[in-house]
Coordinates of C-alpha atoms in Angstrom, one line a residue:
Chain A
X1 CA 19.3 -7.7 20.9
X2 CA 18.5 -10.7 23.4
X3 CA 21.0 -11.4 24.9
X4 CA 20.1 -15.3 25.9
X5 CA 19.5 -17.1 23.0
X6 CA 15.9 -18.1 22.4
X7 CA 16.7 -21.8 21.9
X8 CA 20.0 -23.0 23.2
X9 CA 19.9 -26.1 21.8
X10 CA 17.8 -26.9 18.9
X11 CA 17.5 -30.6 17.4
X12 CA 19.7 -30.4 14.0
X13 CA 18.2 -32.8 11.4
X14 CA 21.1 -32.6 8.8
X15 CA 20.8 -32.1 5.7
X16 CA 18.8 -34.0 2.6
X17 CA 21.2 -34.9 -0.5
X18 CA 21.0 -32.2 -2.7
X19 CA 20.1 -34.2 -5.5
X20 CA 20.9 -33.8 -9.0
X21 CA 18.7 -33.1 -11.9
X22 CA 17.8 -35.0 -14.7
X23 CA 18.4 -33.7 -17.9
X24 CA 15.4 -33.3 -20.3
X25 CA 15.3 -35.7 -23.4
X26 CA 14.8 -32.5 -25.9
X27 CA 16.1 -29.7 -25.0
X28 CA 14.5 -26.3 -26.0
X29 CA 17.8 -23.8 -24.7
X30 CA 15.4 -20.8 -25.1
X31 CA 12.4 -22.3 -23.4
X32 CA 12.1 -21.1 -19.5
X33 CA 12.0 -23.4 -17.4
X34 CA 9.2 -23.8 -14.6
X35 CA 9.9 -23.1 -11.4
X36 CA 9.2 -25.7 -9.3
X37 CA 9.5 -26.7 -5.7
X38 CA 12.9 -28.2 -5.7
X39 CA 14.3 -24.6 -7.3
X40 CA 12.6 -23.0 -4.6
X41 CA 14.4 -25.0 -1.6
X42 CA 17.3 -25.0 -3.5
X43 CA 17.1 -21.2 -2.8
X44 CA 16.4 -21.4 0.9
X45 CA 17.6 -24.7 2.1
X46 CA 21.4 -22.9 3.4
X47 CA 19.6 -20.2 4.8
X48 CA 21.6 -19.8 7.7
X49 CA 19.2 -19.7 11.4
X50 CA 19.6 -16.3 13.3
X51 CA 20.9 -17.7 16.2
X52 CA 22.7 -20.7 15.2
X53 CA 25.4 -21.9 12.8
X54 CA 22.7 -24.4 11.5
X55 CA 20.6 -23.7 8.1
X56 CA 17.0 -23.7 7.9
X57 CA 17.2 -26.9 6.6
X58 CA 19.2 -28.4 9.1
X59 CA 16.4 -27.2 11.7
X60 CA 13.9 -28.5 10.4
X61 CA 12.4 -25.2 10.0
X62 CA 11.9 -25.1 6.2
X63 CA 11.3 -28.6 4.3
X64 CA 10.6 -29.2 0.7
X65 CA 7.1 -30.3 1.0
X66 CA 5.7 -26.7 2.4
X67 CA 6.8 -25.2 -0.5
X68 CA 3.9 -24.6 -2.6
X69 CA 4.6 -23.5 -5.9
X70 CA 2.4 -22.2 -9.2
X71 CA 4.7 -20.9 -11.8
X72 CA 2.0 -20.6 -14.2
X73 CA 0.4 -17.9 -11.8
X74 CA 3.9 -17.2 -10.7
X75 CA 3.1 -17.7 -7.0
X76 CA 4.7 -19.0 -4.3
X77 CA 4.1 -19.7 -0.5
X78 CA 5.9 -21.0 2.4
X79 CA 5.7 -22.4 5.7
X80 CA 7.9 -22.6 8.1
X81 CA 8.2 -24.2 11.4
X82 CA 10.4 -22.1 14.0
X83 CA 12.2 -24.0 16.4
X84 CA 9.7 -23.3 19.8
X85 CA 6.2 -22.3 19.9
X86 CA 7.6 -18.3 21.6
X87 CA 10.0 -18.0 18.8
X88 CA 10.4 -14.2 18.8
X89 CA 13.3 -15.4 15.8
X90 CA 10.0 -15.9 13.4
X91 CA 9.9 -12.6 12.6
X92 CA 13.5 -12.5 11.5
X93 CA 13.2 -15.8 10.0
X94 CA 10.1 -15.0 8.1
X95 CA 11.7 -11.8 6.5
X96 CA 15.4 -14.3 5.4
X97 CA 12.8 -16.0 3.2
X98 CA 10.9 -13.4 1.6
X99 CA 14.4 -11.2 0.7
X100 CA 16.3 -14.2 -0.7
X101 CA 13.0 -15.4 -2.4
X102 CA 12.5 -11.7 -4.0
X103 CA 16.1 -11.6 -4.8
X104 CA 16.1 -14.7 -6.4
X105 CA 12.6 -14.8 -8.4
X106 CA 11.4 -13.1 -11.5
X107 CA 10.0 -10.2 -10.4
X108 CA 6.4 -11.8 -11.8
X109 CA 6.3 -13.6 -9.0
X110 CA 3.9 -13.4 -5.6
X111 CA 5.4 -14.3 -2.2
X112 CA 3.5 -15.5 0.3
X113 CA 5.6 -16.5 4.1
X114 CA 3.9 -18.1 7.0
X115 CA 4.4 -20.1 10.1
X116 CA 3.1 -23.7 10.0
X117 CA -0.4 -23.1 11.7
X118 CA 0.1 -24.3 15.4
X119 CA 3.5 -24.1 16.1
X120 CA 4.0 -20.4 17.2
X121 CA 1.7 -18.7 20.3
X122 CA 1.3 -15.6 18.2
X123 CA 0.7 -17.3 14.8
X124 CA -1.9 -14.9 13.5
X125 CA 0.1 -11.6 14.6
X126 CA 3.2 -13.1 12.8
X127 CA 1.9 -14.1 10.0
X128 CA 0.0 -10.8 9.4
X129 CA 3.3 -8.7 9.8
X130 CA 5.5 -11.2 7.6
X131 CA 3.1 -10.5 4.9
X132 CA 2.6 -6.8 5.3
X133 CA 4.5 -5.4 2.5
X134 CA 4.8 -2.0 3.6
X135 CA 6.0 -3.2 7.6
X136 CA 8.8 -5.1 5.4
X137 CA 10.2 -2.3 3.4
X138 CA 10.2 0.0 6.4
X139 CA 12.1 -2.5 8.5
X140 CA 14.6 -3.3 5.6
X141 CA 15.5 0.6 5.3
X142 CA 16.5 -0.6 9.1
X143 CA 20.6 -0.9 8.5
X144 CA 20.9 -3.3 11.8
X145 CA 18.1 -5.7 10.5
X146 CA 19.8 -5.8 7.0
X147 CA 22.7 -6.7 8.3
X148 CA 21.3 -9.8 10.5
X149 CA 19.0 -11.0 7.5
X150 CA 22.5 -10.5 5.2
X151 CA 24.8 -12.5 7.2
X152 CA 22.0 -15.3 7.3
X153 CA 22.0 -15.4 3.2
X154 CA 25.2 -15.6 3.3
X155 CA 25.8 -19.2 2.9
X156 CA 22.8 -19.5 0.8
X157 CA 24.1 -18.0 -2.2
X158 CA 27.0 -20.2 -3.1
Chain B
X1 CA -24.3 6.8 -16.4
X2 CA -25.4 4.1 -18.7
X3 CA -23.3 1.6 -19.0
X4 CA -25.6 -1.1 -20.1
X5 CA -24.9 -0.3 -23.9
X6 CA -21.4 0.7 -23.9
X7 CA -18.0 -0.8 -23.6
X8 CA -15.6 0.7 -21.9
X9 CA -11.4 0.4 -22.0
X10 CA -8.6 1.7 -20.3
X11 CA -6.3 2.8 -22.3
X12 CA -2.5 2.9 -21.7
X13 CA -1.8 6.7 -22.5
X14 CA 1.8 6.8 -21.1
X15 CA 4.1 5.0 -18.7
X16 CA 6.1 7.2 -17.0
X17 CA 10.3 6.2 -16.0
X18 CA 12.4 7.9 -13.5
X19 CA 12.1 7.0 -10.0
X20 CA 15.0 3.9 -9.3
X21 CA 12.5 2.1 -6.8
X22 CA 9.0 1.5 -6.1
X23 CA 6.4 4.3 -6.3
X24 CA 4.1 3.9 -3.2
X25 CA 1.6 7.4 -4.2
X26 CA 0.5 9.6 -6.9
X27 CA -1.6 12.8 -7.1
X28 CA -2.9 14.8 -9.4
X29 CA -2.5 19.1 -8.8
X30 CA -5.8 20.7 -8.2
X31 CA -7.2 22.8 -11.0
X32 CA -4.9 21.8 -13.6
X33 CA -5.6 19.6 -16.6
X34 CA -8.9 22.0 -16.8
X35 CA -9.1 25.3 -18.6
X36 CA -6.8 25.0 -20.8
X37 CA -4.0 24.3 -18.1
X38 CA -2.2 21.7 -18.0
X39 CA -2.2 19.0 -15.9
X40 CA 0.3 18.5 -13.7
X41 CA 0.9 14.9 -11.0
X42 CA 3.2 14.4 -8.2
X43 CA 4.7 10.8 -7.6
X44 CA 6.5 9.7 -4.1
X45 CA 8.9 6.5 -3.8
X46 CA 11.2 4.7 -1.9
X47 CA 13.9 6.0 -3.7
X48 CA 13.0 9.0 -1.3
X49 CA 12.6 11.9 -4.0
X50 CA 8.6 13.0 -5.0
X51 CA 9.1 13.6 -9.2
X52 CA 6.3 16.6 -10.5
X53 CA 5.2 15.5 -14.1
X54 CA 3.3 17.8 -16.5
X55 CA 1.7 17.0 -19.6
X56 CA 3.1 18.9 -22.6
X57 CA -0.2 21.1 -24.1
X58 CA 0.6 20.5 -27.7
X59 CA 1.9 17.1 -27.8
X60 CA -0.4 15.4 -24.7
X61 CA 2.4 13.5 -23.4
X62 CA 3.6 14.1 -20.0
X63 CA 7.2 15.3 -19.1
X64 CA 9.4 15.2 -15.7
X65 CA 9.4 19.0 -14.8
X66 CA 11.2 18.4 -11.3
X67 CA 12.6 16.3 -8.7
X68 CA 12.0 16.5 -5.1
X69 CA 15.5 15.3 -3.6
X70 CA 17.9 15.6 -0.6
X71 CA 15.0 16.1 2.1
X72 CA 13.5 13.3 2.5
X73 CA 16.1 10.8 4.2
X74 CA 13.9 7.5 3.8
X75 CA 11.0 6.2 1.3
X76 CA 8.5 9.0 0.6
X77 CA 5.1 7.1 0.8
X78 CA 2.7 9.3 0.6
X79 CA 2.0 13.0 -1.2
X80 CA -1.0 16.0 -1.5
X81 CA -1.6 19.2 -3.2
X82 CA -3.3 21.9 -0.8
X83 CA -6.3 22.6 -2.3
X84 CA -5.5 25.8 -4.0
X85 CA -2.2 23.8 -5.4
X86 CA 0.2 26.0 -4.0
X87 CA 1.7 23.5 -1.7
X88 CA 2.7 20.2 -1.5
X89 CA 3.1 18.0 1.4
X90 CA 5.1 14.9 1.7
X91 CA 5.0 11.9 4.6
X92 CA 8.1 9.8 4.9
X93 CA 9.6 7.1 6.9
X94 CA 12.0 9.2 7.9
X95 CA 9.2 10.4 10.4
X96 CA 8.7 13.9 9.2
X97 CA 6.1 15.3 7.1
X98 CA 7.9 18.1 4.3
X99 CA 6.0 21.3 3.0
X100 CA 7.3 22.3 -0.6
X101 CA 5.9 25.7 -2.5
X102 CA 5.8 25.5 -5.8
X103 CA 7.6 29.4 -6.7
X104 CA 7.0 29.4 -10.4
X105 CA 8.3 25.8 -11.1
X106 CA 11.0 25.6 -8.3
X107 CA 10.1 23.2 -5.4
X108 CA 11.2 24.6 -1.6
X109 CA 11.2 22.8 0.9
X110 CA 9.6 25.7 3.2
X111 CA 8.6 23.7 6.4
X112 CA 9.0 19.8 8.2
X113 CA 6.7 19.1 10.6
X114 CA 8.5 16.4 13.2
X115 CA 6.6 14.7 16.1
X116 CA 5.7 11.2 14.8
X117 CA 8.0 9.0 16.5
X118 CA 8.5 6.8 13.6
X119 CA 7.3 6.2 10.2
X120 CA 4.5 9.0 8.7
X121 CA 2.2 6.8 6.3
X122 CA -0.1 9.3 5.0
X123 CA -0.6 13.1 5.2
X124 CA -4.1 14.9 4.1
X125 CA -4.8 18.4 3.5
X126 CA -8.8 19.3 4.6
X127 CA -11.1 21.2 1.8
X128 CA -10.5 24.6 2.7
X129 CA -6.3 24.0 3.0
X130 CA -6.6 25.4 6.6
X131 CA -6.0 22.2 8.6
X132 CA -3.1 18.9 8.0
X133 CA -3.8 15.5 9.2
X134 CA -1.1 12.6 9.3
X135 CA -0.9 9.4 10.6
X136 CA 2.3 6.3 11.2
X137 CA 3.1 4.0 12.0
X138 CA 3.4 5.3 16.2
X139 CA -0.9 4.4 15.7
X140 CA -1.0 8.2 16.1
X141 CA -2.9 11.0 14.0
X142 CA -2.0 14.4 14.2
X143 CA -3.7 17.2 13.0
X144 CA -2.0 20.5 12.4
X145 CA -3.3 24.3 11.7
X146 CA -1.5 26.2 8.6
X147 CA -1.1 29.6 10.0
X148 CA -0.2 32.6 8.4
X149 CA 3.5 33.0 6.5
X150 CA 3.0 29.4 6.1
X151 CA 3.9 28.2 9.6
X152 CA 2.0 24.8 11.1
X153 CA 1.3 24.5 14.8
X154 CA -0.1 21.0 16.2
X155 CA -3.9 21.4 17.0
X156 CA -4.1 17.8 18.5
X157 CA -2.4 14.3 18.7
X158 CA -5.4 11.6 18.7
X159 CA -4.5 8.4 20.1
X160 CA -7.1 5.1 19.6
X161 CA -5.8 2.9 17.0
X162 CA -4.4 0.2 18.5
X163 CA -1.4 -0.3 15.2
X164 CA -0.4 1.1 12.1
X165 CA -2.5 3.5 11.0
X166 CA -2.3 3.3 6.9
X167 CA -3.9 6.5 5.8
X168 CA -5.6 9.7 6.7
X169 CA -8.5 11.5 4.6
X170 CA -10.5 14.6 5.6
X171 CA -14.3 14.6 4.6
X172 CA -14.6 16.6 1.0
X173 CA -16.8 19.3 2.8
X174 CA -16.6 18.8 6.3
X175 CA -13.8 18.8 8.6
X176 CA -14.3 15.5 9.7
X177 CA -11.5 13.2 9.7
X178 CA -11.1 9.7 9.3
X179 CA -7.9 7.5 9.7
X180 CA -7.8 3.7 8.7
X181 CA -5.2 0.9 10.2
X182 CA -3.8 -2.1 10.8
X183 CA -6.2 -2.7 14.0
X184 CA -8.9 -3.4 11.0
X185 CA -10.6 -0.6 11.7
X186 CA -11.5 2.8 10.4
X187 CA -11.9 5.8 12.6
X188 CA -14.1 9.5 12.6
X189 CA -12.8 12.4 14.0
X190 CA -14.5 15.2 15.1
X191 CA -14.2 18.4 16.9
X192 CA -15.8 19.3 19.9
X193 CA -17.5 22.4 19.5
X194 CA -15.2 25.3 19.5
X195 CA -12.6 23.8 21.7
X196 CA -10.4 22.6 19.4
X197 CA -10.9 19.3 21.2
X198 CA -10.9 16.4 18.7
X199 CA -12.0 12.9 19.5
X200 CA -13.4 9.4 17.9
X201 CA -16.7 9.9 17.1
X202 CA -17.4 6.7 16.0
X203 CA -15.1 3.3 15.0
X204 CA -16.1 0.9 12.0
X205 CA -14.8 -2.5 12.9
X206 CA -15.8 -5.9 12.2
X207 CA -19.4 -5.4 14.6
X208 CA -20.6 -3.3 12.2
X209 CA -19.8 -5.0 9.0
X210 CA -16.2 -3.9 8.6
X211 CA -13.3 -5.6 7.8
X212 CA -11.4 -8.6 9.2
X213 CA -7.9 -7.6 8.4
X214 CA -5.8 -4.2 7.4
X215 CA -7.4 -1.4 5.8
X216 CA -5.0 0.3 3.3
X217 CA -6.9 3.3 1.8
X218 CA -10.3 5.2 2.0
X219 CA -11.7 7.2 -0.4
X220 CA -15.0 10.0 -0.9
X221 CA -17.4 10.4 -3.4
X222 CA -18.1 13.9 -4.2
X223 CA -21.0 14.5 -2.6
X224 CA -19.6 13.2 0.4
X225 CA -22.3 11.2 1.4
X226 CA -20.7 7.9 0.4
X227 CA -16.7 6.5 1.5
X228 CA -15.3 3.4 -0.2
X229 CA -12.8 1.4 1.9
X230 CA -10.6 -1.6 0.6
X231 CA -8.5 -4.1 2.7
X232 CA -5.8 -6.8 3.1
X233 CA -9.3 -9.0 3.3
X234 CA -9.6 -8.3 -0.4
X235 CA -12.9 -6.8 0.1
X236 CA -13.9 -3.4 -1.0
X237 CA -16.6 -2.0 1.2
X238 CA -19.3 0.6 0.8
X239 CA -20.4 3.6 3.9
X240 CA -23.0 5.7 3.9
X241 CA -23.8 9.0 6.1
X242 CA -26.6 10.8 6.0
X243 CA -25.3 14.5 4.8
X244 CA -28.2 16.7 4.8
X245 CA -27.7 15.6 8.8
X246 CA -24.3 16.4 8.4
X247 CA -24.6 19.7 7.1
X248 CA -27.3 21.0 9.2
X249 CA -24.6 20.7 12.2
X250 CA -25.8 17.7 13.9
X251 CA -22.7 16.7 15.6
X252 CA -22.7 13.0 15.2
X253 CA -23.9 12.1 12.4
X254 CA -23.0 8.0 11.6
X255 CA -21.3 5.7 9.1
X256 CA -23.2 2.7 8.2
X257 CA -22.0 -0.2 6.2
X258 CA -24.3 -0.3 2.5
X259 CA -22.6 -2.5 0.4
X260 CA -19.5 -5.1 0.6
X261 CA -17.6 -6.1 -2.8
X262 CA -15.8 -9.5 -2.3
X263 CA -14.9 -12.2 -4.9
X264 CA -13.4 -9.5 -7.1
X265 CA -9.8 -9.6 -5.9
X266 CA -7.7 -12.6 -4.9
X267 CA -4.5 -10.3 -3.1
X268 CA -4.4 -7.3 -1.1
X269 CA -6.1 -4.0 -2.1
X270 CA -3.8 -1.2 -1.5
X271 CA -5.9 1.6 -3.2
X272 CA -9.6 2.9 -3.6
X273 CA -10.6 6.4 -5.3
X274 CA -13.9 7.5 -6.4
X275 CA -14.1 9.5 -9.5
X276 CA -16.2 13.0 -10.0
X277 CA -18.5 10.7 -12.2
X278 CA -19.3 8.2 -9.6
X279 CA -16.6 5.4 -10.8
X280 CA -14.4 3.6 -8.0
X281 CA -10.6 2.8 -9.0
X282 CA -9.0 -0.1 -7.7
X283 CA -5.7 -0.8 -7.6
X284 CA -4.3 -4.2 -5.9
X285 CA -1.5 -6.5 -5.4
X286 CA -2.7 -8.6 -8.4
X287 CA -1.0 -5.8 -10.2
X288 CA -4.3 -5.1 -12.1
X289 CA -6.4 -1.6 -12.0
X290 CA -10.8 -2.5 -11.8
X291 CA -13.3 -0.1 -12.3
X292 CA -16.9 -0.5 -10.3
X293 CA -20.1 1.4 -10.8
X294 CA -23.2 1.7 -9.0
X295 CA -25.6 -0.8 -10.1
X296 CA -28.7 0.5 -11.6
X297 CA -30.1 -3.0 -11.4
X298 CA -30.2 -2.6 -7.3
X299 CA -33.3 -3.3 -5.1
X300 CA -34.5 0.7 -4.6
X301 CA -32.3 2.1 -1.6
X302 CA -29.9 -0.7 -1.2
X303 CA -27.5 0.6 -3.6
X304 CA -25.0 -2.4 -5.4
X305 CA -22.1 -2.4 -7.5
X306 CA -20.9 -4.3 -10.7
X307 CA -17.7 -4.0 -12.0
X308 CA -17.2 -2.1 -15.1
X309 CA -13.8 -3.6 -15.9
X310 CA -10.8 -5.2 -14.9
X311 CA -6.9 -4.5 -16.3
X312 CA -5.3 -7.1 -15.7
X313 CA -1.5 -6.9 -16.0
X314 CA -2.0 -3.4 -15.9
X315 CA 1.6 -3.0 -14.2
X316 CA 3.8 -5.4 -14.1
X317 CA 4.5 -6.0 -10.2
X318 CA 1.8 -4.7 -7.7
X319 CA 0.1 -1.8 -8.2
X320 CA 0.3 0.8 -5.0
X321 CA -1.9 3.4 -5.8
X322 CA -4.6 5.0 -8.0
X323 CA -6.0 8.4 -9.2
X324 CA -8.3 10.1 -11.1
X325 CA -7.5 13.1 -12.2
X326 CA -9.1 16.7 -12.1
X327 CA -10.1 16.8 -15.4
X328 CA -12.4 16.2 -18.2
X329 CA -11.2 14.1 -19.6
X330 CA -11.1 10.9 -17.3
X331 CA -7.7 10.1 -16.9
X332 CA -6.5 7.8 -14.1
X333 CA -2.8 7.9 -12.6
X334 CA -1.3 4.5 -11.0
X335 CA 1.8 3.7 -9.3
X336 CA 3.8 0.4 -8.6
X337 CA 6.4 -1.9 -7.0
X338 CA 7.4 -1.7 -11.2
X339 CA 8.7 1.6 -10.6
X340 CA 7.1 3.4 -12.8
X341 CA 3.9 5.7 -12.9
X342 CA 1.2 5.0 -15.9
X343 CA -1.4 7.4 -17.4
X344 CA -4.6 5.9 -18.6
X345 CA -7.8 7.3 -20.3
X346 CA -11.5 5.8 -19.9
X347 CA -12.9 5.3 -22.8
X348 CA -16.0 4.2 -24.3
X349 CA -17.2 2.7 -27.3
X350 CA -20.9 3.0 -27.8

């Protein structure tokens, strides 16, 4: 573990209302429901940051917009934004995503996490390890690693 | 074969329950489903345990006949039958690589071959049994001698990938070996001589129409003049070698790239194998299975490929792996992210 953090003091945004839904005119109780953009955040949003009591949300590193949804493919992908360009966090931050977003999805569903192109040095290389499936399940059998990604899901379950 | 008249299907024979996470590898046991024997198939998973399935001769339908359990302290990806099928050997995260003999239907764990420093991704037997290859994710591949009372000694640690390697698969006559990796390439071994020296040979990378991203699995035709290769850069891609070369000892004999398939898959491709009858198995993050043939329609010695069909949905998260089996009567083995392991039969209508 690093000992200094990577970014000591990070801009916090604060947080968007988390606005309530409209309820449908007619309602079909057995009908799913698309899963849209909105759901998605709503997932992610409290995500607590690695390094700081802050969410993703807070940081700026995850917003709304680069969520990019397809329900009836049953895809999803996201970007994110780390805090600096040497963000050796992305990794970390990267894998948050993709276990809360396989946790929280029907299993139909195809995840896709990168970094918003031009905001980390090594975009490529992160990118390609975020998204190798078999890299992920061999770090997640890592018991220190599941216990930083758990404590930063934590507050995004309630 | 013809396939200009006839229409072929897949058909879902069984789907077979009983690991508790994903599956990551199948394979069938040599010599079996022929004969009158029956055919037998190994699975690995990340619930760590390898599950042997035979098929029952009178009702067709296959049955769990053991687990492989308390060895294996991590995922199991990858598993091979010795060629004479009286051994089994298993690669794990756990960085070790387990022998098991099969002593009239009891698996023993009778050997564990350590040295990877971390995870072991694949582990390949050569065709005569004599010699082990395995590869991890250290960007190492080792190569070890079975000697007698079934004790392995390391012949050779080759270092020159530059990441991950993903798999290991020995030439189906020749002991050549060839490793493919996260550094995009794919990689020949050879030995030098006598001197139980083994080196690259040769690297297939991008310069010589390879592939721009991760290359998950590689797989032989039985002649052996012909490898299929399939990648994160959802291409599957065609080599050729010239084996009458080969065989007449010329050391270096090289790969060249004959054919690239693109268009057909929109995620990752995890798996390749090429049937006895010519007929390469995909099997892809899209969770569908596709079949590809030569193309009979091809310019005269550049040699194309048309897909025969696609199974869509054939699991129902991504598929990891696919197999045809050693037998007549074309029957294909897949395994998923689902958790489970399904049978399927080619079939044609005509």
């Amino acid at each position: 573990m690093v000992s200094g953090l990577i970014n000591a003091n990070p801009i916090v945004y604060g947080k968007k209302d988390h606005r309530a839904r409209t309820a449908p005119v007619q309602v079909d109780e057995y009908a799913a429901e698309p899963i849209d953009q909105q759901e998605i955040f709503d997932h992610i949003r409290d995500i607590k940051d690695p390094e700081h009591p802050y969410s993703l949300e807070d940081l700026k590193v995850i917003t709304e917009d680069a969520i990019e949804v397809d329900d009836k493919k049953s895809r999803v992908r996201v970007t994110f934004t780390p805090t600096v360009e040497h963000c050796s966090m992305a990794t970390v931050i990267g894998l948050c995503l993709r276990v809360k977003l396989i946790r929280c999805l029907p299993r139909r569903y195809k995840v896709d996490i990168r970094v918003a192109p031009g905001t980390h040095a090594t975009e490529a290389a992160v990118n390609k390890q975020l998204n190798d499936k078999e890299r992920l399940a061999a770090a997640l059998e890592n018991p220190n690693l599941v216990d930083m990604v758990d404590e930063c899901l934590v507050p995004s379950y309630e | 074969m013809n396939s200009a008249d006839e229409n072929f299907e897949l058909r879902e024979i069984q789907r077979l329950e009983g690991h508790t996470d994903r599956v990551w590898g199948v394979a069938w046991k040599p010599a079996t489903g022929v004969n009158g024997v029956p055919a037998v198939l190994a699975s690995c998973s990340g619930d760590k345990t390898v599950c042997i399935w035979e098929q029952s001769p009178a009702t067709g339908s296959f049955q769990q006949k053991a687990v492989l359990e308390e060895t294996h302290t991590r995922t199991v990806r990858s598993c091979m039958w010795s060629p004479s099928g009286k051994l089994l050997a298993t690669a794990s995260f756990d960085a070790t690589t387990a022998i098991w003999e099969d002593v009239a239907g009891d698996f023993e764990c009778i050997s564990n071959l350590e040295g990877h420093e971390n995870e072991v991704k694949s582990v390949s037997w050569n065709a005569s049994g004599s010699l082990l290859a395995t590869c991890g994710r250290d960007k190492s591949v080792w190569i070890w001698e079975l000697l007698p009372h079934n004790e392995f000694d390391c012949v050779s640690v080759l270092q020159g990938h530059t990441q991950d390697v993903k798999m290991v698969q020995w030439h189906p006559s020749m002991d050549i070996l060839f490793s493919c990796s996260y550094d995009n390439t794919i990689k020949v071994w050879a030995e030098d001589g006598d001197s139980d020296d083994w080196h690259c040979v040769q690297t297939l990378g991008e310069s010589n129409s390879g592939h721009s991203s991760t290359i998950w699995a590689l797989s032989f035709n039985t002649n052996g003049d012909k490898m299929v290769s399939c990648s994160d850069d959802l291409t599957v891609k065609v080599w050729g070698a010239d084996i009458m070369r080969m065989h007449s000892g010329d050391g270096n004999v090289p790969w060249a790239h004959l054919c690239t398939l693109s268009g057909y898959h929109d995620r990752t491709i995890f798996s390749v194998h090429w049937s006895r009858e010519g007929i390469i198995a995909s099997g892809a993050a899209d969770d569908a299975i596709r079949l590809f043939v030569e193309s009979i329609d091809g310019l005269v010695g550049e040699p194309s490929y048309k897909l025969l069909l696609k199974k869509e949905k054939a699991h129902d998260m991504d598929v990891n792996a696919v197999q045809w089996g050693s037998t007549e009567n074309s029957l294909l083995a897949s395994a998923s992210d689902d958790g489970t392991v399904k049978i399927w039969q080619l079939t044609s209508s005509s």
